[in-house]
Coordinates of N, CA and C (backbone and C1' of nucleotides) in Angstrom, one line a residue:
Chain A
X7 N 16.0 -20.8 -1.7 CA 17.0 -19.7 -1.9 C 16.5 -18.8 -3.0
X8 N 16.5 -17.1 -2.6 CA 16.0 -16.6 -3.0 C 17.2 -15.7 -3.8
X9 N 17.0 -14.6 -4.6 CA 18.0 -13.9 -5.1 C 17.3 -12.3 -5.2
X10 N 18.2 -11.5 -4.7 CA 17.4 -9.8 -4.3 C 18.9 -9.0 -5.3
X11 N 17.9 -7.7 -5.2 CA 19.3 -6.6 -5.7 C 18.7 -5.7 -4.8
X12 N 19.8 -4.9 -3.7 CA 19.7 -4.0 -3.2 C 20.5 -2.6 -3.2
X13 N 19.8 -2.0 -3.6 CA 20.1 -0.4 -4.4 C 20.6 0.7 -2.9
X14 N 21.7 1.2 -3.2 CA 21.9 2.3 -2.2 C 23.5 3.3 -3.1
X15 N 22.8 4.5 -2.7 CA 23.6 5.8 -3.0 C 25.1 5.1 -2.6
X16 N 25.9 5.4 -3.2 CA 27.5 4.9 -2.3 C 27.6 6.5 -1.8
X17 N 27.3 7.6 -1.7 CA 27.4 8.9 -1.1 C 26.8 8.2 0.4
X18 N 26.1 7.7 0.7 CA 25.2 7.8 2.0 C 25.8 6.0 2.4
X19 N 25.8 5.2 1.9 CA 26.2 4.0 2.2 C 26.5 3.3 1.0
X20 N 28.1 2.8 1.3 CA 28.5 1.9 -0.4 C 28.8 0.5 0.1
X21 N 29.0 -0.3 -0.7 CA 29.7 -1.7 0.0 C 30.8 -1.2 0.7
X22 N 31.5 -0.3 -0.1 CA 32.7 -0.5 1.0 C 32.5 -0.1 2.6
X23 N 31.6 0.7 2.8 CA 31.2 0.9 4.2 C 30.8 -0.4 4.8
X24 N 30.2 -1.7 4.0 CA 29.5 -2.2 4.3 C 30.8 -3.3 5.0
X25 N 31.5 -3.1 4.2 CA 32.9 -4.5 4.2 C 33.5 -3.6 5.4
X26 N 33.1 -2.8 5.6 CA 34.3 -2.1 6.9 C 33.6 -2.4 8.4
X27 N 32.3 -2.9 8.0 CA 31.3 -3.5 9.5 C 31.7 -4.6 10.1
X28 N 32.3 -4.7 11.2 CA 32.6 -5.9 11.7 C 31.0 -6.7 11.9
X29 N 30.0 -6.1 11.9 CA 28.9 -6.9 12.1 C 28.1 -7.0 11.1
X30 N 27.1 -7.8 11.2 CA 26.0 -7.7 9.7 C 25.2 -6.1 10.1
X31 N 25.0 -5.6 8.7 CA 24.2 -4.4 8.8 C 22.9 -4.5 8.3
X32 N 22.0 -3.9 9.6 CA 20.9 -3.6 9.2 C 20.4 -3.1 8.1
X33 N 19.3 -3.1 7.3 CA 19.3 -2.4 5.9 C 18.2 -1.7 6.1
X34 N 18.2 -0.5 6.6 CA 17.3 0.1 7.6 C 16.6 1.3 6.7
X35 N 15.8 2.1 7.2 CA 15.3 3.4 6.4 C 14.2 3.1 4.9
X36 N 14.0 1.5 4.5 CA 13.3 1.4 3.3 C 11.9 1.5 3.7
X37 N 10.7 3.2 2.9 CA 9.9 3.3 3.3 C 9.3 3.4 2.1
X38 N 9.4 2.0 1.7 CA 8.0 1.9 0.1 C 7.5 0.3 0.6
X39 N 6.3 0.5 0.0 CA 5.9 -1.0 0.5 C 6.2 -1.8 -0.2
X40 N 6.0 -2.1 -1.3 CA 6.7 -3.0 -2.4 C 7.8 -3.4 -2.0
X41 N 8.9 -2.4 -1.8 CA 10.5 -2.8 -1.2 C 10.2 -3.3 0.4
X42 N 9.5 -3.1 1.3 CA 9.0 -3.7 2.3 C 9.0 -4.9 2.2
X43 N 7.8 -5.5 1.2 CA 7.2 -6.9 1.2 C 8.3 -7.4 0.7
X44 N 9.2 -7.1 -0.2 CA 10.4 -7.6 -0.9 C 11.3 -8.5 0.4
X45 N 11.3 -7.3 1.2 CA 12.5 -7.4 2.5 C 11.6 -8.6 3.5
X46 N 10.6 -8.6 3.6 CA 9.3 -10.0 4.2 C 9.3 -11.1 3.6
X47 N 9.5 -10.8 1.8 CA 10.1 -11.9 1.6 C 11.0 -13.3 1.6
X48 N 12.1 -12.0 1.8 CA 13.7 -12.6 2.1 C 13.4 -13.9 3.0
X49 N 14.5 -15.1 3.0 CA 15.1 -15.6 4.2 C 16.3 -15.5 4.4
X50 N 16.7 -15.9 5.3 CA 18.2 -16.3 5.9 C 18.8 -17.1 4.8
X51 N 20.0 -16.3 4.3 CA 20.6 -17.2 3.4 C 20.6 -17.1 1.7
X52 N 19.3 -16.1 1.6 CA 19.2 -16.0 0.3 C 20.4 -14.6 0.0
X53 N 20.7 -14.3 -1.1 CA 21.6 -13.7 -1.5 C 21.1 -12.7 -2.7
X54 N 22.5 -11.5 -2.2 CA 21.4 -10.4 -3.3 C 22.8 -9.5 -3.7
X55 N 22.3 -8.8 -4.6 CA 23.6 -7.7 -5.4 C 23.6 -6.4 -4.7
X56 N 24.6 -5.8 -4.3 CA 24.7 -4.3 -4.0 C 25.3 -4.0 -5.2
X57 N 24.5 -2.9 -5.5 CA 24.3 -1.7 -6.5 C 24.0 -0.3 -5.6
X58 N 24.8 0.2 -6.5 CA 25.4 1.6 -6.4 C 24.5 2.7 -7.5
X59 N 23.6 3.3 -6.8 CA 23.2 4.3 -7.9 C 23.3 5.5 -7.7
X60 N 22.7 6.4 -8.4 CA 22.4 7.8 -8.4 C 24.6 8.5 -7.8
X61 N 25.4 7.9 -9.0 CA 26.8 8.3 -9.2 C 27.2 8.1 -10.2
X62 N 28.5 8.5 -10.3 CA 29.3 8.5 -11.6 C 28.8 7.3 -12.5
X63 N 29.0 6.1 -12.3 CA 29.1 5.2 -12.9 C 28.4 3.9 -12.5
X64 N 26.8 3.9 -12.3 CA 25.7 2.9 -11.5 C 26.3 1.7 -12.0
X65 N 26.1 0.7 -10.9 CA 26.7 -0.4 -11.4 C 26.3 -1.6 -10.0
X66 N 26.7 -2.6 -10.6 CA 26.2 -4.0 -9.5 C 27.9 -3.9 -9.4
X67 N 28.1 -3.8 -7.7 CA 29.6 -3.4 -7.6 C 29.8 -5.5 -6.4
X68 N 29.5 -6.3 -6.2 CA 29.2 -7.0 -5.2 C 28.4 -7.7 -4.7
X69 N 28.4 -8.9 -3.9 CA 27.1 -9.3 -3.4 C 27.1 -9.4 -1.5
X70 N 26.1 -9.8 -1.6 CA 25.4 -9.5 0.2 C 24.9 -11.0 0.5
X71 N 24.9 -11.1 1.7 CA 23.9 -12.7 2.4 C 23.0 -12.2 3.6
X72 N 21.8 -12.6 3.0 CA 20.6 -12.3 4.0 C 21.0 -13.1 5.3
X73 N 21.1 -12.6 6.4 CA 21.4 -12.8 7.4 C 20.7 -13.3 8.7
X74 N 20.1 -12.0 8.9 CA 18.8 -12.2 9.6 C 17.2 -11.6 9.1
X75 N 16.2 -12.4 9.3 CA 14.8 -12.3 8.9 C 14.5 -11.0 9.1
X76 N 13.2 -10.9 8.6 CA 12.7 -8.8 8.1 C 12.4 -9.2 10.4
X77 N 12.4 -7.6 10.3 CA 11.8 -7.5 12.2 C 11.8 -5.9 11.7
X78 N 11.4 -5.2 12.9 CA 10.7 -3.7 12.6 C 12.0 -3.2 12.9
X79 N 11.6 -1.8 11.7 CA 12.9 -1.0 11.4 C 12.4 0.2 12.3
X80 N 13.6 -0.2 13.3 CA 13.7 0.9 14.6 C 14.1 2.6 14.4
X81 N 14.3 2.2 13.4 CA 14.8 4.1 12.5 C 13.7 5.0 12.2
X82 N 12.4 4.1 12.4 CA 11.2 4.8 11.5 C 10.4 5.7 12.9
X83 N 10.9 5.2 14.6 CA 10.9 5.5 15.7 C 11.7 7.0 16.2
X84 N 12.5 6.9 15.4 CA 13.6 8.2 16.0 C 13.3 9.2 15.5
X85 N 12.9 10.1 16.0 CA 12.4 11.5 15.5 C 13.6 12.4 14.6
X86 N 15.3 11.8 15.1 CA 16.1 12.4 14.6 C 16.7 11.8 13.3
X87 N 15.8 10.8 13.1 CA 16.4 10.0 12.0 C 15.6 11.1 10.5
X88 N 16.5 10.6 10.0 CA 15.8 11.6 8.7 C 14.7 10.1 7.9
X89 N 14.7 9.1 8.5 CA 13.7 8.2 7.7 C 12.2 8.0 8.9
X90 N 12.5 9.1 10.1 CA 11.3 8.9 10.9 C 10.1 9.2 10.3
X91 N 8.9 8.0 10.6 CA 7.9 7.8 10.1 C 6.4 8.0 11.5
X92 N 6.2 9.1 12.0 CA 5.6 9.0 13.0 C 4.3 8.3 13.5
X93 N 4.0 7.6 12.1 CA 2.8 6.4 11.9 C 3.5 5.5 12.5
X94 N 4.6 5.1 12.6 CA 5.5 3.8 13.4 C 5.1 3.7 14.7
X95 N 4.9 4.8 15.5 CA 4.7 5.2 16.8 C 3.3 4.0 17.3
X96 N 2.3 4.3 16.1 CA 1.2 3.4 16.7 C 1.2 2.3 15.9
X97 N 2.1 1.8 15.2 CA 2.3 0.6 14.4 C 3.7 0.3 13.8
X98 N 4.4 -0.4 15.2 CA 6.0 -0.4 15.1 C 5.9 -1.4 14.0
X99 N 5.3 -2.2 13.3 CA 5.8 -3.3 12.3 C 5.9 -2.4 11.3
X100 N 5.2 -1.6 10.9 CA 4.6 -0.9 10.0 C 6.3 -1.1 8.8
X101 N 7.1 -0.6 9.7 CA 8.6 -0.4 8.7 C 9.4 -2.0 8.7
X102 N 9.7 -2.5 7.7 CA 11.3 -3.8 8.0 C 12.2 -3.3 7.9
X103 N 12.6 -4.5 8.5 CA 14.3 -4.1 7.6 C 15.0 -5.9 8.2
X104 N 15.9 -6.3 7.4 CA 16.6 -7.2 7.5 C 18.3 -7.1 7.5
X105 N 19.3 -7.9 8.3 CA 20.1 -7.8 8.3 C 21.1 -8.3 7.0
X106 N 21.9 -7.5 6.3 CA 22.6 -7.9 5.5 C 24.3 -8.5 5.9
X107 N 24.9 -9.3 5.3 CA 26.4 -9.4 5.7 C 26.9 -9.5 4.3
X108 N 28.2 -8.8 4.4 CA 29.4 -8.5 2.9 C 29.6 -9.9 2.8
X109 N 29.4 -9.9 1.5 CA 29.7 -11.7 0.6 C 31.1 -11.4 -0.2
X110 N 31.4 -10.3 -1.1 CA 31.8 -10.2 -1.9 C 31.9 -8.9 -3.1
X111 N 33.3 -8.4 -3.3 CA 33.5 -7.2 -3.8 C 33.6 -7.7 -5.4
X112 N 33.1 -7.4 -6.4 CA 33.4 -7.5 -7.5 C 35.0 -6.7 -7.9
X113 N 36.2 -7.5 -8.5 CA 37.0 -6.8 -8.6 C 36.5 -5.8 -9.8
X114 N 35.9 -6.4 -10.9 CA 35.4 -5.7 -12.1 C 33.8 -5.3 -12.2
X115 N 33.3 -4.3 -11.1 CA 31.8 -4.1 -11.4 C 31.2 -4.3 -12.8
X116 N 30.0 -4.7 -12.7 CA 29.3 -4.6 -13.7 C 28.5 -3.7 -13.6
X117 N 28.7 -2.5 -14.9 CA 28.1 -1.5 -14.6 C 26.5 -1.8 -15.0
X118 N 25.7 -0.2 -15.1 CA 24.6 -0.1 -15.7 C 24.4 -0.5 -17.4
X119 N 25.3 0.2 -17.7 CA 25.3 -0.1 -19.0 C 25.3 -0.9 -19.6
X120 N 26.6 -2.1 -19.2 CA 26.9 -3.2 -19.3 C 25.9 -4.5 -19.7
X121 N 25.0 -4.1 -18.3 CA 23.2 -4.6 -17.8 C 22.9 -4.4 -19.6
X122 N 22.2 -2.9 -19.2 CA 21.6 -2.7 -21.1 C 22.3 -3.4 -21.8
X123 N 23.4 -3.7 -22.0 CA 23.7 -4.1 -23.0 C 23.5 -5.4 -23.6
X124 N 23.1 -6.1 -22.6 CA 23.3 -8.0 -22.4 C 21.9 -8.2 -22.8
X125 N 22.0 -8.9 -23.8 CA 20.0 -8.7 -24.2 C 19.8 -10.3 -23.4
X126 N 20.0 -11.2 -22.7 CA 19.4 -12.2 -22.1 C 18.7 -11.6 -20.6
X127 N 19.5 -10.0 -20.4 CA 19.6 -9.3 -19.2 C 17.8 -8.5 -19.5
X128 N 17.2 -8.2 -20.7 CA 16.1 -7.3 -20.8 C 14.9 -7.1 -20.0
X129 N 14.6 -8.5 -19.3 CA 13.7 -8.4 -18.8 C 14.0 -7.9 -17.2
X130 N 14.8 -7.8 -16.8 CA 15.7 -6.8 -15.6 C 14.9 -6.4 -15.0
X131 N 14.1 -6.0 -13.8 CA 13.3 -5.5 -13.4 C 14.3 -4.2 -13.0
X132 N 15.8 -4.3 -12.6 CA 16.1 -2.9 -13.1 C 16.7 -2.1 -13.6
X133 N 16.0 -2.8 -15.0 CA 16.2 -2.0 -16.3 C 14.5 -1.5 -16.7
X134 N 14.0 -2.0 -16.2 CA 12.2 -2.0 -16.5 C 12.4 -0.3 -16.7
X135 N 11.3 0.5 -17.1 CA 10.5 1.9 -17.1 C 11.0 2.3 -16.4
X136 N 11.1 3.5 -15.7 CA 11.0 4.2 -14.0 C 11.1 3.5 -13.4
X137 N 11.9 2.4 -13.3 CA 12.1 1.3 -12.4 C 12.5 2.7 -10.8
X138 N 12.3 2.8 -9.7 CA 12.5 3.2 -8.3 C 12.6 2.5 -7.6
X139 N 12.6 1.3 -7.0 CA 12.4 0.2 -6.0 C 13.6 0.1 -5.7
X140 N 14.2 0.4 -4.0 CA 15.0 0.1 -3.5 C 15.6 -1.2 -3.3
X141 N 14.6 -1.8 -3.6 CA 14.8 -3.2 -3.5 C 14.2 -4.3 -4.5
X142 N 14.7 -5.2 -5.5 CA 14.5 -6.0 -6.2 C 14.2 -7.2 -6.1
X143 N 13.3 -8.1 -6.8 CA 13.6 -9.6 -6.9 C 14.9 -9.6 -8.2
X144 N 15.9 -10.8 -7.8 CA 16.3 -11.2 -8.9 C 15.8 -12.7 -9.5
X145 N 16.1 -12.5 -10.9 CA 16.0 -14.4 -11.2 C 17.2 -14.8 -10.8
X146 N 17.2 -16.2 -10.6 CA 17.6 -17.6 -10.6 C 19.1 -17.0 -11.9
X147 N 18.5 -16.7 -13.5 CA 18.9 -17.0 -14.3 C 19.8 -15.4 -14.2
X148 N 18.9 -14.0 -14.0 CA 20.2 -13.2 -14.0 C 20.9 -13.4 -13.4
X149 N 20.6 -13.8 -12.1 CA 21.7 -14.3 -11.0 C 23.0 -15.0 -11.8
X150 N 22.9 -15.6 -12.3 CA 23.9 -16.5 -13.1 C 24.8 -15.8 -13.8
X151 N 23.9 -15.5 -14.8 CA 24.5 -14.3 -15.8 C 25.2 -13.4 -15.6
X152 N 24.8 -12.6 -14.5 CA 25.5 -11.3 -14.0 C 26.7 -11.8 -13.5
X153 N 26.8 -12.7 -12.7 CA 28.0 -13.3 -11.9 C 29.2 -13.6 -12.9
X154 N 28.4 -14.2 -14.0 CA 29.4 -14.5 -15.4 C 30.2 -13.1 -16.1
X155 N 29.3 -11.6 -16.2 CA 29.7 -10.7 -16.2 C 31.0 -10.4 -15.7
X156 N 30.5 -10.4 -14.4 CA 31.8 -10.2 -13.2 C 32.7 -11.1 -13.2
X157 N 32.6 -12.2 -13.7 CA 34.1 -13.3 -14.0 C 34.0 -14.0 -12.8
X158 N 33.1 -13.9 -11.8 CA 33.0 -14.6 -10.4 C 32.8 -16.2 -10.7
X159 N 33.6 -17.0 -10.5 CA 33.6 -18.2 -10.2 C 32.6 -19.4 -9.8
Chain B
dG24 P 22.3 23.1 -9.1 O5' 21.5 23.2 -10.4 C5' 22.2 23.5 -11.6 C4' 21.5 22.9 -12.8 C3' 20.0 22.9 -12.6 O3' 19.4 23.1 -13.9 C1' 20.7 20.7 -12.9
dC25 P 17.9 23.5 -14.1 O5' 17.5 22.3 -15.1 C5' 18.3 22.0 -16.2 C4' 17.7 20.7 -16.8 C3' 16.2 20.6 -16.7 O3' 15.7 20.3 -18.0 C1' 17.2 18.6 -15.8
dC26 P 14.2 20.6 -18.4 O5' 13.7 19.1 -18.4 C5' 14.4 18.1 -19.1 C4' 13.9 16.7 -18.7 C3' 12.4 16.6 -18.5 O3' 11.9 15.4 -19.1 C1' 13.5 15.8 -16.6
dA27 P 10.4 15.4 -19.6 O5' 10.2 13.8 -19.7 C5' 11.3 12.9 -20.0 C4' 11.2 11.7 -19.1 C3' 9.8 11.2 -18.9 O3' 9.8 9.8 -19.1 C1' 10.7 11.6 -16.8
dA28 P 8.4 9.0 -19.2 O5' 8.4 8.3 -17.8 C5' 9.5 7.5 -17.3 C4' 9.2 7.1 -15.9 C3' 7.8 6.6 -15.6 O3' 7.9 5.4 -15.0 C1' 8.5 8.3 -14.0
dC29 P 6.6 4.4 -14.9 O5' 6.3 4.5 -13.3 C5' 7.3 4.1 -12.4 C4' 7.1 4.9 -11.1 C3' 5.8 4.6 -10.4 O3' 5.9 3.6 -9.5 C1' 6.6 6.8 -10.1
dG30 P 4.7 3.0 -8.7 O5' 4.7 3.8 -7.3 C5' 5.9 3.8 -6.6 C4' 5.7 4.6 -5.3 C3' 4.4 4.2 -4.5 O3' 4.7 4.2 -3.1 C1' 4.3 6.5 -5.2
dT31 P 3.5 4.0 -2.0 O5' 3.1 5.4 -1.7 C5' 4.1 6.4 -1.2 C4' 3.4 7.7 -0.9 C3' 2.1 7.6 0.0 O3' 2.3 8.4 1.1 C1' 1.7 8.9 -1.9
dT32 P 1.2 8.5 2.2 O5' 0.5 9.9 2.0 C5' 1.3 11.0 1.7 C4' 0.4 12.1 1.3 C3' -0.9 12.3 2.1 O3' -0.9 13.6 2.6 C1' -1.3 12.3 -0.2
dG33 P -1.9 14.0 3.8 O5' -3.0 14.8 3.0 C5' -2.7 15.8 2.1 C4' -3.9 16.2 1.3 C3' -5.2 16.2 2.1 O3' -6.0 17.3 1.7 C1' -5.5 14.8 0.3
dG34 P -7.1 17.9 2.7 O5' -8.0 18.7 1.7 C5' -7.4 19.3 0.5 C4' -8.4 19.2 -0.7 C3' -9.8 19.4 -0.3 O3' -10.4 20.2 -1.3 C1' -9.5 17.3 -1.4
dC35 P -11.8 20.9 -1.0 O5' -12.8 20.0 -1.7 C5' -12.8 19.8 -3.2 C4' -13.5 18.6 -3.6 C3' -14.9 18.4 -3.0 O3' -15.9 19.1 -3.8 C1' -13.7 16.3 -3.2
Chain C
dG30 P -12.9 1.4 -4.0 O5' -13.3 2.8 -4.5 C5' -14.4 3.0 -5.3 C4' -14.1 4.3 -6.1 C3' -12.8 4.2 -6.8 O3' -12.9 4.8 -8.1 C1' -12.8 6.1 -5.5
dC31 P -12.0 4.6 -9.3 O5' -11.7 6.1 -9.8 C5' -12.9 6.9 -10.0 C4' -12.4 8.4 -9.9 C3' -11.2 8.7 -10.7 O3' -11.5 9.8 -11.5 C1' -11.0 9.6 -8.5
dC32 P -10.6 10.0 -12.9 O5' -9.6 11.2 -12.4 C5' -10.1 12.4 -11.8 C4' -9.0 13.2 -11.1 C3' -7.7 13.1 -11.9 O3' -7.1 14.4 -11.9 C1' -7.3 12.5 -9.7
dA33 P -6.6 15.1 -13.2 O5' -6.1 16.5 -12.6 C5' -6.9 17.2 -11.7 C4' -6.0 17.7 -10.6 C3' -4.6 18.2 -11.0 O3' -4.4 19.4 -10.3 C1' -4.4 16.5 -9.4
dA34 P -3.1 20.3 -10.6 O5' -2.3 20.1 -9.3 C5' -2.9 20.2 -8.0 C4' -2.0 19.9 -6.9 C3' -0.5 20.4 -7.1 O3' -0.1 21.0 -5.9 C1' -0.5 18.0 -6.8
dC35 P 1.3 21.8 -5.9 O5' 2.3 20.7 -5.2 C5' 1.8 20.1 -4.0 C4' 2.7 18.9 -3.7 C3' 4.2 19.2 -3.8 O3' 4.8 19.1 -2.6 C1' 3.5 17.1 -4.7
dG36 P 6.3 19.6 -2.4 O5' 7.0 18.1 -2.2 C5' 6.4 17.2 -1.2 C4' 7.2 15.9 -1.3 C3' 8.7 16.0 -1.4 O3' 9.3 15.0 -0.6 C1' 7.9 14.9 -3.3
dT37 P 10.8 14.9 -0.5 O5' 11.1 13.6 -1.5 C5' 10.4 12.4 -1.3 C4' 10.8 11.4 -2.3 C3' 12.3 11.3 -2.4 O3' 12.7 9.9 -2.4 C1' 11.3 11.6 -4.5
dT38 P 14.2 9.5 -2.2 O5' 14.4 8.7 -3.6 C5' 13.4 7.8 -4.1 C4' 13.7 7.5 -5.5 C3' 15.2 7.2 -5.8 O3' 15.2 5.9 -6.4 C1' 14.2 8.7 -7.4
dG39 P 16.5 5.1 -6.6 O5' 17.1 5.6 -8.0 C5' 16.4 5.2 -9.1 C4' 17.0 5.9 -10.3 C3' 18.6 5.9 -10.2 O3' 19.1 5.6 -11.5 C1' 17.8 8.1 -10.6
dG40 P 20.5 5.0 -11.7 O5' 20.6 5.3 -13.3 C5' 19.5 5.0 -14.1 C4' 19.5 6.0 -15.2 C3' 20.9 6.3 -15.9 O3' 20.7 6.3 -17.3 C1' 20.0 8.3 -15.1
dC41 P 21.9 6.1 -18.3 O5' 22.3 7.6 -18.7 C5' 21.3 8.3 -19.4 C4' 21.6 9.8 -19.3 C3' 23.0 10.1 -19.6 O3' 23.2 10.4 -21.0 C1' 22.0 11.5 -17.9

DNA sequence: GCCAACGTTGGC
DNA sequence: GCCAACGTTGGC
C-alpha cells in the first residue's frame, strides 16, 4: 500500500466534481513523465490526497482510492482534447492514467500553509523548490500526520 | 499579473 | 550532448 498526492486546479476539476461521479474517474490528461511513472507506480487500493492548487487558498481538501491500474490515456488520441499528444497516435501507451474513486472530503482542509508550517511536514515533496509534479509520492509518515491535521480518525 | 522554477524542444 | 529559448506551473 502505497500513498500519492494528486494535484488539480478545482477551476477545471475539484473533489467536489469528483464526489458528484457516480463512477470512479479517470485521472486523465497527465503529460510529464515523472507524474506518468508515478501513476505506473500506483496499485489498486493504494490511496492518495486531492489537493487543490493554483486558487484562493491551495490546500489538501480530501482523499481518493486507487481504483483501477495505470492503462493508456485515451485523451492524448483526441485531437479535440486540449491534452492531445499526436506522438500517442504511433505509441498509444506512451500516456497513463489510472482510475481514481472519492474516499473522503475533509470537513477542515488542510491548507498550504498549514503544510509549511508543520516542521515534521519539511521534507514534503510538495513543499520541495519549484515543486510542479502533478502527481506525488507521499510517505507512510506524512500520510499520518496530515490526516491528524484534518482531525480524520 | 508577476515571477521563479522547471521540463521540453530544437539547433548546432 | 550541450544549452538557449520557450511554454507551463503555481504561489503570491
Amino acid at each position: 500500500m502505497a500513498y500519492w498526492l494528486f494535484k488539480s486546479e478545482p477551476s477545471s476539476f475539484s473533489l467536489e466534481d469528483l464526489m458528484a461521479r457516480a463512477a470512479p474517474e479517470p485521472w486523465s490528461g497527465v503529460r510529464n513523465y515523472q507524474a506518468r511513472n508515478f501513476m505506473r507506480a500506483m496499485r489498486v487500493g493504494d490511496l492518495g490526497f486531492f489537493y487543490h492548487s493554483s486558487c484562493a487558498t491551495p490546500a489538501i481538501v480530501g482523499e481518493v482510492e486507487v481504483v483501477r491500474p495505470y492503462y493508456p490515456d485515451t485523451t492524448a488520441l483526441d485531437p479535440e482534447d486540449h491534452h492531445y499528444d499526436p506522438r500517442a497516435l504511433a505509441n498509444p501507451e506512451l500516456w497513463s492514467m489510472v482510475d481514481v474513486a472519492f474516499r473522503e472530503r475533509y470537513a477542515r482542509p488542510v491548507t498550504l500553509a498549514r503544510l509549511k508550517d508543520c516542521p515534521p511536514l519539511s521534507g514534503m515533496r510538495l513543499l520541495a523548490r519549484g515543486n510542479r509534479l502533478s502527481i506525488l509520492p507521499v510517505t507512510e509518515e506524512e500520510w499520518r500526520i496530515i490526516r491528524g491535521l484534518a482531525s480524520v480518525a
